[in-house]
mmCIF file of C-alpha atoms and ligand atoms in Angstrom:
data_model
loop_
_atom_site.group_PDB
_atom_site.id
_atom_site.type_symbol
_atom_site.label_atom_id
_atom_site.label_comp_id
_atom_site.label_asym_id
_atom_site.label_seq_id
_atom_site.Cartn_x
_atom_site.Cartn_y
_atom_site.Cartn_z
ATOM 1 C CA MET Y 1 24.254 -16.729 -0.519
ATOM 2 C CA ASN Y 2 23.242 -16.938 -4.254
ATOM 3 C CA ARG Y 3 20.975 -15.260 -6.669
ATOM 4 C CA ASP Y 4 18.184 -17.637 -5.663
ATOM 5 C CA ILE Y 5 17.232 -15.133 -2.990
ATOM 6 C CA LEU Y 6 16.448 -12.447 -5.555
ATOM 7 C CA SER Y 7 14.100 -14.860 -7.376
ATOM 8 C CA LYS Y 8 12.637 -15.759 -4.063
ATOM 9 C CA ILE Y 9 11.845 -12.139 -3.162
ATOM 10 C CA GLU Y 10 10.206 -11.687 -6.530
ATOM 11 C CA GLN Y 11 8.077 -14.945 -6.288
ATOM 12 C CA GLU Y 12 7.118 -14.903 -2.760
ATOM 13 C CA GLN Y 13 7.024 -11.117 -2.342
ATOM 14 C CA MET Y 14 8.578 -11.423 0.996
ATOM 15 C CA ILE Y 15 12.047 -11.621 2.540
ATOM 16 C CA SER Y 16 13.023 -13.306 5.976
ATOM 17 C CA ARG Y 17 14.740 -11.555 8.567
ATOM 18 C CA GLU Y 18 17.926 -13.504 7.851
ATOM 19 C CA GLU Y 19 17.833 -13.053 4.136
ATOM 20 C CA LEU Y 20 17.446 -9.203 4.598
ATOM 21 C CA GLU Y 21 20.334 -9.053 7.048
ATOM 22 C CA GLU Y 22 22.569 -10.832 4.524
ATOM 23 C CA LEU Y 23 21.389 -8.525 1.760
ATOM 24 C CA LEU Y 24 21.945 -5.399 3.839
ATOM 25 C CA THR Y 25 25.403 -6.405 5.048
ATOM 26 C CA THR Y 26 26.674 -8.107 1.904
ATOM 27 C CA THR Y 27 29.949 -7.252 0.323
ATOM 28 C CA ASP Y 28 29.293 -9.177 -2.849
ATOM 29 C CA GLN Y 29 29.130 -6.440 -5.441
ATOM 30 C CA GLU Y 30 27.974 -8.664 -8.187
ATOM 31 C CA LEU Y 31 24.817 -9.698 -5.989
ATOM 32 C CA ILE Y 32 24.024 -6.074 -5.417
ATOM 33 C CA GLU Y 33 24.424 -5.348 -9.139
ATOM 34 C CA GLU Y 34 22.110 -8.109 -9.923
ATOM 35 C CA LEU Y 35 19.671 -6.798 -7.442
ATOM 36 C CA TYR Y 36 19.613 -3.354 -9.037
ATOM 37 C CA ARG Y 37 19.446 -4.764 -12.653
ATOM 38 C CA ARG Y 38 16.308 -6.736 -11.703
ATOM 39 C CA ALA Y 39 14.741 -3.980 -9.844
ATOM 40 C CA ARG Y 40 15.328 -1.666 -12.967
ATOM 41 C CA ALA Y 41 13.847 -4.378 -15.148
ATOM 42 C CA THR Y 42 10.869 -4.669 -12.881
ATOM 43 C CA ALA Y 43 10.313 -1.027 -13.007
ATOM 44 C CA GLY Y 44 10.686 -0.907 -16.765
ATOM 45 C CA LYS Y 45 7.961 -3.561 -17.110
ATOM 46 C CA TYR Y 46 5.372 -1.219 -15.482
ATOM 47 C CA TYR Y 47 6.682 2.254 -16.305
ATOM 48 C CA GLY Y 48 9.282 1.885 -19.240
ATOM 49 C CA LYS Y 49 11.906 4.710 -18.986
ATOM 50 C CA GLU Y 50 9.215 7.287 -17.799
ATOM 51 C CA ILE Y 51 9.846 9.182 -14.670
ATOM 52 C CA TYR Y 52 6.875 10.876 -13.039
ATOM 53 C CA LEU Y 53 7.180 14.230 -11.360
ATOM 54 C CA ARG Y 54 5.344 15.480 -8.269
ATOM 55 C CA GLY Y 55 5.322 19.204 -7.673
ATOM 56 C CA LEU Y 56 5.787 19.682 -3.855
ATOM 57 C CA ILE Y 57 4.182 22.590 -2.287
ATOM 58 C CA GLU Y 58 5.287 23.013 1.426
ATOM 59 C CA PHE Y 59 2.448 25.298 2.421
ATOM 60 C CA THR Y 60 2.938 25.312 6.203
ATOM 61 C CA ASN Y 61 5.614 24.508 8.477
ATOM 62 C CA TYR Y 62 3.529 24.948 11.671
ATOM 63 C CA CYS Y 63 2.906 21.490 13.392
ATOM 64 C CA LYS Y 64 1.332 20.638 16.472
ATOM 65 C CA ASN Y 65 3.305 17.475 16.759
ATOM 66 C CA ASN Y 66 6.637 17.024 18.363
ATOM 67 C CA CYS Y 67 8.409 13.907 16.544
ATOM 68 C CA TYR Y 68 11.893 13.622 17.937
ATOM 69 C CA TYR Y 69 13.497 13.593 14.293
ATOM 70 C CA CYS Y 70 11.784 16.339 12.645
ATOM 71 C CA GLY Y 71 13.045 19.877 12.235
ATOM 72 C CA ILE Y 72 9.640 21.531 12.072
ATOM 73 C CA ARG Y 73 8.446 19.867 15.521
ATOM 74 C CA CYS Y 74 6.482 22.215 17.605
ATOM 75 C CA GLY Y 75 9.315 22.199 20.187
ATOM 76 C CA ASN Y 76 11.723 23.624 17.830
ATOM 77 C CA GLU Y 77 11.718 27.204 18.876
ATOM 78 C CA LYS Y 78 14.314 28.276 16.433
ATOM 79 C CA ALA Y 79 12.228 27.225 13.406
ATOM 80 C CA GLN Y 80 10.878 30.293 11.648
ATOM 81 C CA ARG Y 81 7.148 29.636 10.956
ATOM 82 C CA TYR Y 82 5.354 30.420 7.832
ATOM 83 C CA ARG Y 83 1.993 29.735 6.106
ATOM 84 C CA LEU Y 84 1.360 30.346 2.480
ATOM 85 C CA THR Y 85 -1.696 32.203 1.384
ATOM 86 C CA MET Y 86 -4.197 30.816 -1.057
ATOM 87 C CA ASP Y 87 -2.667 33.297 -3.869
ATOM 88 C CA GLN Y 88 0.798 31.881 -3.199
ATOM 89 C CA ILE Y 89 -0.320 28.274 -3.349
ATOM 90 C CA LEU Y 90 -2.192 29.096 -6.706
ATOM 91 C CA SER Y 91 1.030 30.775 -8.007
ATOM 92 C CA CYS Y 92 3.185 27.650 -7.099
ATOM 93 C CA CYS Y 93 0.631 25.665 -9.001
ATOM 94 C CA GLU Y 94 0.553 28.002 -12.068
ATOM 95 C CA SER Y 95 4.342 27.769 -12.382
ATOM 96 C CA GLY Y 96 4.337 24.090 -11.902
ATOM 97 C CA TRP Y 97 1.579 23.674 -14.511
ATOM 98 C CA GLU Y 98 3.601 25.635 -16.974
ATOM 99 C CA LEU Y 99 6.741 23.395 -16.255
ATOM 100 C CA GLY Y 100 4.611 20.365 -17.081
ATOM 101 C CA PHE Y 101 3.790 19.192 -13.513
ATOM 102 C CA ARG Y 102 0.327 17.307 -13.530
ATOM 103 C CA THR Y 103 0.354 16.329 -9.787
ATOM 104 C CA PHE Y 104 0.505 18.922 -7.049
ATOM 105 C CA VAL Y 105 1.399 17.735 -3.392
ATOM 106 C CA LEU Y 106 0.106 19.981 -0.646
ATOM 107 C CA GLN Y 107 2.423 19.013 2.231
ATOM 108 C CA GLY Y 108 2.489 20.639 5.665
ATOM 109 C CA GLY Y 109 2.906 20.140 9.340
ATOM 110 C CA GLU Y 110 -0.207 19.286 11.319
ATOM 111 C CA ASP Y 111 -1.424 22.970 11.372
ATOM 112 C CA PRO Y 112 -4.851 23.598 12.992
ATOM 113 C CA TYR Y 113 -4.986 26.862 11.123
ATOM 114 C CA TYR Y 114 -6.042 24.886 8.014
ATOM 115 C CA THR Y 115 -9.330 23.683 9.025
ATOM 116 C CA ASP Y 116 -11.134 21.122 6.915
ATOM 117 C CA GLU Y 117 -13.141 24.096 5.237
ATOM 118 C CA ARG Y 118 -9.743 25.987 4.459
ATOM 119 C CA ILE Y 119 -8.232 22.654 3.020
ATOM 120 C CA CYS Y 120 -11.268 21.953 0.965
ATOM 121 C CA THR Y 121 -11.359 25.389 -0.474
ATOM 122 C CA ILE Y 122 -7.854 25.044 -1.538
ATOM 123 C CA ILE Y 123 -8.415 21.677 -3.157
ATOM 124 C CA LYS Y 124 -11.511 22.867 -4.948
ATOM 125 C CA GLU Y 125 -9.756 25.945 -6.406
ATOM 126 C CA ILE Y 126 -6.846 23.836 -7.663
ATOM 127 C CA LYS Y 127 -9.191 21.292 -9.154
ATOM 128 C CA LYS Y 128 -11.116 24.012 -10.973
ATOM 129 C CA ARG Y 129 -8.171 25.621 -12.471
ATOM 130 C CA TYR Y 130 -6.275 22.344 -13.305
ATOM 131 C CA PRO Y 131 -8.906 19.613 -13.821
ATOM 132 C CA ASP Y 132 -6.433 17.646 -15.519
ATOM 133 C CA CYS Y 133 -4.186 17.505 -12.441
ATOM 134 C CA ALA Y 134 -4.035 15.111 -9.560
ATOM 135 C CA VAL Y 135 -3.895 16.752 -6.071
ATOM 136 C CA THR Y 136 -2.119 14.955 -3.353
ATOM 137 C CA LEU Y 137 -2.473 15.790 0.306
ATOM 138 C CA SER Y 138 0.337 15.155 2.883
ATOM 139 C CA ILE Y 139 -0.996 16.720 6.182
ATOM 140 C CA GLY Y 140 -0.824 14.176 8.615
ATOM 141 C CA GLU Y 141 -3.363 12.389 10.873
ATOM 142 C CA LYS Y 142 -6.976 13.384 10.693
ATOM 143 C CA GLU Y 143 -10.325 12.204 11.470
ATOM 144 C CA ARG Y 144 -12.108 9.974 8.985
ATOM 145 C CA ALA Y 145 -14.679 12.512 8.299
ATOM 146 C CA SER Y 146 -12.043 15.051 7.363
ATOM 147 C CA TYR Y 147 -10.334 12.555 4.916
ATOM 148 C CA GLN Y 148 -13.737 11.972 3.424
ATOM 149 C CA ALA Y 149 -14.385 15.854 3.024
ATOM 150 C CA TYR Y 150 -10.955 16.338 1.408
ATOM 151 C CA PHE Y 151 -11.808 13.418 -0.984
ATOM 152 C CA ASP Y 152 -15.147 14.720 -1.835
ATOM 153 C CA ALA Y 153 -13.571 18.156 -2.641
ATOM 154 C CA GLY Y 154 -11.471 16.475 -5.334
ATOM 155 C CA ALA Y 155 -8.211 15.316 -3.654
ATOM 156 C CA ASP Y 156 -6.987 12.378 -5.437
ATOM 157 C CA ARG Y 157 -4.204 10.890 -3.341
ATOM 158 C CA TYR Y 158 -2.797 10.983 0.308
ATOM 159 C CA LEU Y 159 0.686 10.511 1.572
ATOM 160 C CA LEU Y 160 1.256 9.523 5.245
ATOM 161 C CA ARG Y 161 4.533 7.797 5.999
ATOM 162 C CA HIS Y 162 4.060 5.196 8.925
ATOM 163 C CA GLU Y 163 7.710 5.955 9.665
ATOM 164 C CA THR Y 164 8.235 2.380 11.314
ATOM 165 C CA ALA Y 165 5.859 -0.536 11.636
ATOM 166 C CA ASP Y 166 7.401 -1.623 15.002
ATOM 167 C CA GLU Y 167 5.450 -0.679 18.116
ATOM 168 C CA VAL Y 168 8.270 -0.155 20.236
ATOM 169 C CA HIS Y 169 10.449 1.685 17.727
ATOM 170 C CA TYR Y 170 7.515 4.000 16.951
ATOM 171 C CA GLN Y 171 7.563 4.995 20.665
ATOM 172 C CA LYS Y 172 11.356 5.859 20.373
ATOM 173 C CA LEU Y 173 10.480 8.189 17.539
ATOM 174 C CA HIS Y 174 7.434 9.859 18.842
ATOM 175 C CA PRO Y 175 6.083 11.439 21.945
ATOM 176 C CA SER Y 176 3.516 9.298 23.759
ATOM 177 C CA GLN Y 177 0.565 11.187 22.417
ATOM 178 C CA MET Y 178 1.128 9.555 19.073
ATOM 179 C CA SER Y 179 0.563 5.947 18.305
ATOM 180 C CA LEU Y 180 1.280 3.504 15.495
ATOM 181 C CA ALA Y 181 -2.128 2.061 15.948
ATOM 182 C CA HIS Y 182 -3.703 5.435 14.982
ATOM 183 C CA ARG Y 183 -1.358 5.870 12.120
ATOM 184 C CA LYS Y 184 -2.204 2.560 10.712
ATOM 185 C CA GLN Y 185 -5.810 3.303 11.186
ATOM 186 C CA CYS Y 186 -5.493 6.564 9.152
ATOM 187 C CA LEU Y 187 -3.840 4.688 6.434
ATOM 188 C CA ARG Y 188 -6.588 2.047 6.212
ATOM 189 C CA GLU Y 189 -9.339 4.669 6.246
ATOM 190 C CA LEU Y 190 -7.619 6.702 3.408
ATOM 191 C CA LYS Y 191 -7.491 3.552 1.335
ATOM 192 C CA GLU Y 192 -11.184 2.638 2.009
ATOM 193 C CA ILE Y 193 -12.255 6.046 1.167
ATOM 194 C CA GLY Y 194 -10.603 5.640 -2.219
ATOM 195 C CA TYR Y 195 -7.350 7.610 -2.141
ATOM 196 C CA GLN Y 196 -4.264 6.427 -3.929
ATOM 197 C CA THR Y 197 -2.419 6.045 -0.801
ATOM 198 C CA GLY Y 198 1.324 6.252 0.140
ATOM 199 C CA CYS Y 199 3.182 5.283 3.164
ATOM 200 C CA GLY Y 200 6.673 4.771 3.949
ATOM 201 C CA PHE Y 201 9.489 4.902 6.390
ATOM 202 C CA MET Y 202 12.923 6.348 7.221
ATOM 203 C CA VAL Y 203 15.912 4.168 6.664
ATOM 204 C CA GLY Y 204 18.400 4.193 9.679
ATOM 205 C CA SER Y 205 16.232 6.242 11.988
ATOM 206 C CA PRO Y 206 17.676 5.854 15.675
ATOM 207 C CA GLY Y 207 16.837 2.423 17.041
ATOM 208 C CA GLN Y 208 15.858 0.837 13.742
ATOM 209 C CA THR Y 209 16.883 -2.842 13.525
ATOM 210 C CA VAL Y 210 16.368 -5.433 10.704
ATOM 211 C CA GLU Y 211 13.451 -6.728 12.656
ATOM 212 C CA CYS Y 212 11.614 -3.360 12.268
ATOM 213 C CA LEU Y 213 12.333 -3.389 8.526
ATOM 214 C CA VAL Y 214 10.666 -6.932 8.191
ATOM 215 C CA GLU Y 215 7.617 -5.481 10.215
ATOM 216 C CA ASP Y 216 7.619 -2.494 7.693
ATOM 217 C CA PHE Y 217 7.497 -5.129 4.791
ATOM 218 C CA GLU Y 218 4.686 -7.062 6.724
ATOM 219 C CA PHE Y 219 2.708 -3.928 7.119
ATOM 220 C CA LEU Y 220 3.193 -2.984 3.247
ATOM 221 C CA GLN Y 221 1.986 -6.545 2.482
ATOM 222 C CA GLU Y 222 -1.109 -5.908 4.391
ATOM 223 C CA LEU Y 223 -1.844 -2.184 3.448
ATOM 224 C CA LYS Y 224 -0.935 -2.642 -0.316
ATOM 225 C CA PRO Y 225 -0.227 1.223 -0.783
ATOM 226 C CA HIS Y 226 0.065 2.500 -4.320
ATOM 227 C CA MET Y 227 3.281 4.581 -3.273
ATOM 228 C CA ILE Y 228 6.068 3.798 -0.836
ATOM 229 C CA GLY Y 229 8.319 6.702 0.058
ATOM 230 C CA ILE Y 230 11.649 5.967 1.830
ATOM 231 C CA GLY Y 231 14.597 8.099 2.456
ATOM 232 C CA PRO Y 232 17.612 7.880 4.831
ATOM 233 C CA PHE Y 233 17.118 9.424 8.277
ATOM 234 C CA LEU Y 234 19.211 12.708 8.337
ATOM 235 C CA ALA Y 235 19.838 14.444 11.615
ATOM 236 C CA HIS Y 236 18.466 17.990 12.321
ATOM 237 C CA GLN Y 237 20.591 19.889 14.772
ATOM 238 C CA ASP Y 238 17.831 21.478 16.662
ATOM 239 C CA THR Y 239 15.855 18.188 17.453
ATOM 240 C CA PRO Y 240 16.408 15.638 20.184
ATOM 241 C CA PHE Y 241 18.094 13.423 17.503
ATOM 242 C CA GLY Y 242 20.523 16.177 16.553
ATOM 243 C CA ALA Y 243 23.589 14.106 17.464
ATOM 244 C CA GLU Y 244 22.464 10.809 16.039
ATOM 245 C CA GLU Y 245 24.096 9.215 13.056
ATOM 246 C CA ASN Y 246 22.502 9.469 9.633
ATOM 247 C CA GLY Y 247 20.880 6.651 7.893
ATOM 248 C CA SER Y 248 22.763 4.577 5.375
ATOM 249 C CA TYR Y 249 22.847 5.770 1.681
ATOM 250 C CA ASP Y 250 23.779 2.228 0.532
ATOM 251 C CA GLN Y 251 20.906 0.517 2.643
ATOM 252 C CA THR Y 252 18.376 3.070 1.273
ATOM 253 C CA LEU Y 253 19.349 2.127 -2.303
ATOM 254 C CA LEU Y 254 19.112 -1.698 -1.471
ATOM 255 C CA LEU Y 255 15.719 -1.267 0.223
ATOM 256 C CA LEU Y 256 14.467 0.704 -2.779
ATOM 257 C CA SER Y 257 15.481 -2.332 -4.988
ATOM 258 C CA ILE Y 258 14.001 -4.826 -2.641
ATOM 259 C CA LEU Y 259 10.640 -2.863 -2.488
ATOM 260 C CA ARG Y 260 10.568 -2.771 -6.223
ATOM 261 C CA LEU Y 261 10.895 -6.578 -6.498
ATOM 262 C CA MET Y 262 8.452 -7.213 -3.657
ATOM 263 C CA PHE Y 263 5.848 -4.599 -4.922
ATOM 264 C CA PRO Y 264 6.527 -4.487 -8.682
ATOM 265 C CA GLY Y 265 3.986 -1.835 -9.868
ATOM 266 C CA VAL Y 266 4.320 0.567 -6.819
ATOM 267 C CA LEU Y 267 5.110 4.145 -7.179
ATOM 268 C CA LEU Y 268 8.617 4.563 -5.602
ATOM 269 C CA PRO Y 269 10.197 8.043 -5.330
ATOM 270 C CA ALA Y 270 13.716 8.763 -5.383
ATOM 271 C CA THR Y 271 13.542 11.395 -2.344
ATOM 272 C CA THR Y 272 14.975 14.650 -1.388
ATOM 273 C CA ALA Y 273 16.678 13.102 1.515
ATOM 274 C CA LEU Y 274 18.352 10.594 -0.977
ATOM 275 C CA GLY Y 275 19.598 13.613 -2.994
ATOM 276 C CA THR Y 276 20.738 15.238 0.221
ATOM 277 C CA ILE Y 277 22.847 12.495 1.596
ATOM 278 C CA ALA Y 278 24.626 11.900 -1.970
ATOM 279 C CA PRO Y 279 25.082 14.269 -4.666
ATOM 280 C CA ASP Y 280 23.729 11.798 -7.231
ATOM 281 C CA GLY Y 281 21.481 10.020 -4.819
ATOM 282 C CA ARG Y 282 18.303 10.525 -6.722
ATOM 283 C CA GLU Y 283 19.862 9.229 -10.039
ATOM 284 C CA GLN Y 284 21.254 6.230 -8.113
ATOM 285 C CA GLY Y 285 17.751 5.780 -6.779
ATOM 286 C CA LEU Y 286 16.354 5.665 -10.241
ATOM 287 C CA LEU Y 287 18.985 2.955 -11.092
ATOM 288 C CA ALA Y 288 17.807 1.085 -8.042
ATOM 289 C CA GLY Y 289 14.281 0.872 -9.298
ATOM 290 C CA ALA Y 290 12.683 4.280 -8.255
ATOM 291 C CA ASN Y 291 10.288 5.883 -10.751
ATOM 292 C CA VAL Y 292 9.119 9.196 -9.216
ATOM 293 C CA LEU Y 293 10.747 12.467 -8.451
ATOM 294 C CA MET Y 294 9.265 15.165 -6.095
ATOM 295 C CA PRO Y 295 10.865 18.607 -6.787
ATOM 296 C CA ASN Y 296 10.027 21.516 -4.718
ATOM 297 C CA LEU Y 297 7.442 24.198 -6.097
ATOM 298 C CA SER Y 298 7.422 26.275 -2.901
ATOM 299 C CA PRO Y 299 8.408 29.935 -3.259
ATOM 300 C CA VAL Y 300 12.178 30.146 -2.709
ATOM 301 C CA SER Y 301 11.568 32.749 0.094
ATOM 302 C CA VAL Y 302 10.225 29.893 2.453
ATOM 303 C CA ARG Y 303 12.093 26.922 1.155
ATOM 304 C CA LYS Y 304 15.089 27.121 3.741
ATOM 305 C CA LYS Y 305 12.276 27.333 6.410
ATOM 306 C CA TYR Y 306 10.731 23.881 5.689
ATOM 307 C CA GLU Y 307 13.787 22.126 6.996
ATOM 308 C CA LEU Y 308 12.910 18.544 8.223
ATOM 309 C CA TYR Y 309 16.649 17.860 8.399
ATOM 310 C CA ASP Y 310 19.937 19.677 7.906
ATOM 311 C CA ASN Y 311 21.532 20.548 4.531
ATOM 312 C CA LYS Y 312 18.250 19.745 2.595
ATOM 313 C CA ILE Y 313 18.955 20.409 -1.127
ATOM 314 C CA CYS Y 314 17.203 22.740 -3.734
ATOM 315 C CA THR Y 315 16.362 25.295 -1.183
ATOM 316 C CA GLY Y 316 17.970 28.126 -3.186
ATOM 317 C CA GLU Y 317 16.796 27.353 -6.661
ATOM 318 C CA GLU Y 318 13.754 28.443 -8.500
ATOM 319 C CA SER Y 319 11.268 25.806 -9.559
ATOM 320 C CA ALA Y 320 12.314 26.292 -13.306
ATOM 321 C CA GLN Y 321 15.908 25.751 -12.254
ATOM 322 C CA CYS Y 322 15.197 22.688 -10.439
ATOM 323 C CA LYS Y 323 13.036 21.278 -13.337
ATOM 324 C CA ASP Y 324 15.907 21.786 -15.734
ATOM 325 C CA CYS Y 325 18.532 20.372 -13.344
ATOM 326 C CA LEU Y 326 16.247 17.370 -12.817
ATOM 327 C CA SER Y 327 15.630 16.610 -16.447
ATOM 328 C CA ARG Y 328 19.549 16.634 -16.984
ATOM 329 C CA ARG Y 329 19.891 14.295 -14.059
ATOM 330 C CA VAL Y 330 17.242 12.013 -15.207
ATOM 331 C CA GLU Y 331 18.512 11.893 -18.797
ATOM 332 C CA SER Y 332 22.020 11.274 -17.491
ATOM 333 C CA VAL Y 333 20.964 7.876 -16.324
ATOM 334 C CA GLY Y 334 18.935 7.081 -19.458
ATOM 335 C CA TYR Y 335 15.337 7.964 -18.285
ATOM 336 C CA ARG Y 336 13.109 10.842 -19.261
ATOM 337 C CA ILE Y 337 10.674 12.957 -17.361
ATOM 338 C CA VAL Y 338 7.021 12.809 -18.692
ATOM 339 C CA THR Y 339 4.142 15.448 -18.394
ATOM 340 C CA ASP Y 340 1.457 13.004 -17.003
ATOM 341 C CA ARG Y 341 -0.739 12.653 -13.844
ATOM 342 C CA GLY Y 342 1.477 9.570 -13.202
ATOM 343 C CA ASP Y 343 -1.126 7.320 -11.726
ATOM 344 C CA SER Y 344 0.045 4.084 -10.196
ATOM 345 C CA ARG Y 345 -0.240 1.025 -12.784
ATOM 346 C CA ILE Y 346 -1.220 -1.487 -10.057
ATOM 347 C CA GLU Y 347 -4.322 -3.171 -10.723
ATOM 348 C CA LYS Y 348 -6.769 -2.012 -8.196
HETATM 349 N N1 5AD V 401 15.298 12.743 8.177
HETATM 350 C C1 5AD V 401 14.670 12.118 7.264
HETATM 351 N N2 5AD V 401 13.406 12.333 6.956
HETATM 352 C C2 5AD V 401 12.727 12.955 7.650
HETATM 353 N N3 5AD V 401 11.401 13.173 7.753
HETATM 354 C C3 5AD V 401 11.032 13.940 8.829
HETATM 355 N N4 5AD V 401 12.103 14.280 9.513
HETATM 356 C C4 5AD V 401 13.120 13.671 8.794
HETATM 357 C C5 5AD V 401 14.586 13.541 9.039
HETATM 358 N N5 5AD V 401 15.150 14.243 10.065
HETATM 359 C C6 5AD V 401 10.473 12.487 6.784
HETATM 360 C C7 5AD V 401 9.428 11.767 7.451
HETATM 361 C C8 5AD V 401 8.034 12.371 7.068
HETATM 362 C C9 5AD V 401 8.453 13.285 5.736
HETATM 363 C C10 5AD V 401 7.650 14.158 5.360
HETATM 364 O O1 5AD V 401 9.720 13.570 5.897
HETATM 365 O O2 5AD V 401 9.345 10.367 7.055
HETATM 366 O O3 5AD V 401 6.990 11.599 6.909
HETATM 367 FE FE1 FES V 402 16.737 21.228 -7.578
HETATM 368 FE FE2 FES V 402 18.881 20.139 -8.949
HETATM 369 S S1 FES V 402 16.956 19.476 -8.686
HETATM 370 S S2 FES V 402 18.688 22.308 -8.118
#
């Protein structure tokens, strides 16, 4: 195999099954380095050396779903459940704002306690206090009317990973009440409504094949999301996948680079899961073309409870400590954190 494949990904914005298989299994270090170099150069064209921060507020770990991979699935009786009050959420925003965060991500399980009305009240209050900030929601599958109501209340962005774009694989990861078709429908509706929309998938989740990844790419081509969140699958001991093997760190980095070449202007986070699987995973993610970091703003008292997978990092640190730590990490690889809403630079 030669460098042509990299140019081809850039030009055609697609990759064949065979090419992907080769890239994911190559031992040609030179080729891998070249891939990272090009991905960095592409990220640089759109975003320079600037890294965007999103302050993640994990406001509830109640969830009505029972996904086989996830530590806060409703079937996990060992999970200690919590909900943050409005005051707690606002106090996360306040410390975040002082630390320079201009995006707040409200993430939670699918928790029926948070009716549309409650969600809208939270959004409006945050937007009233911090009009220069973006509010991102990550609260799962809802009715179109609910998505519209949140948008009208001021929400700017929505993250909903599709998890896998392969029908059979989707059924392996989720109970039969959930469907890929509905997931995709939600994502299309979110885009239609006008959200900056993020989807994404886990790398190396049980049963994932190269074909699944090609289908992920095809779905991404069709949806054209503003953001693509990927991270390695990591087993959680109290789930049906507790004994499964973790996803591959190297493959996650390769996939980040490939995504950067295929979707040059997309927002690409170096995720907490990547930082969990390797001590310098997030830094290496930036060097593979990622441009977003999503540190935790949740109160330290609940952090350990939002455990999607084992050994999640940053559960003992205060937000300010994480921010300092992250700044150092980002600077160690030649980038800098910016105080900015960090909107996507893709032409609409
Ligand atoms: N390993 C890695 N990522 C996970 N997520 C959920 N459970 C795990 C796990 N065990 C991811 C899913 C979800 C996001 C919030 O976290 O992709 O969409
Ligand atoms: Fe949280 Fe380093 S980023 S402690």
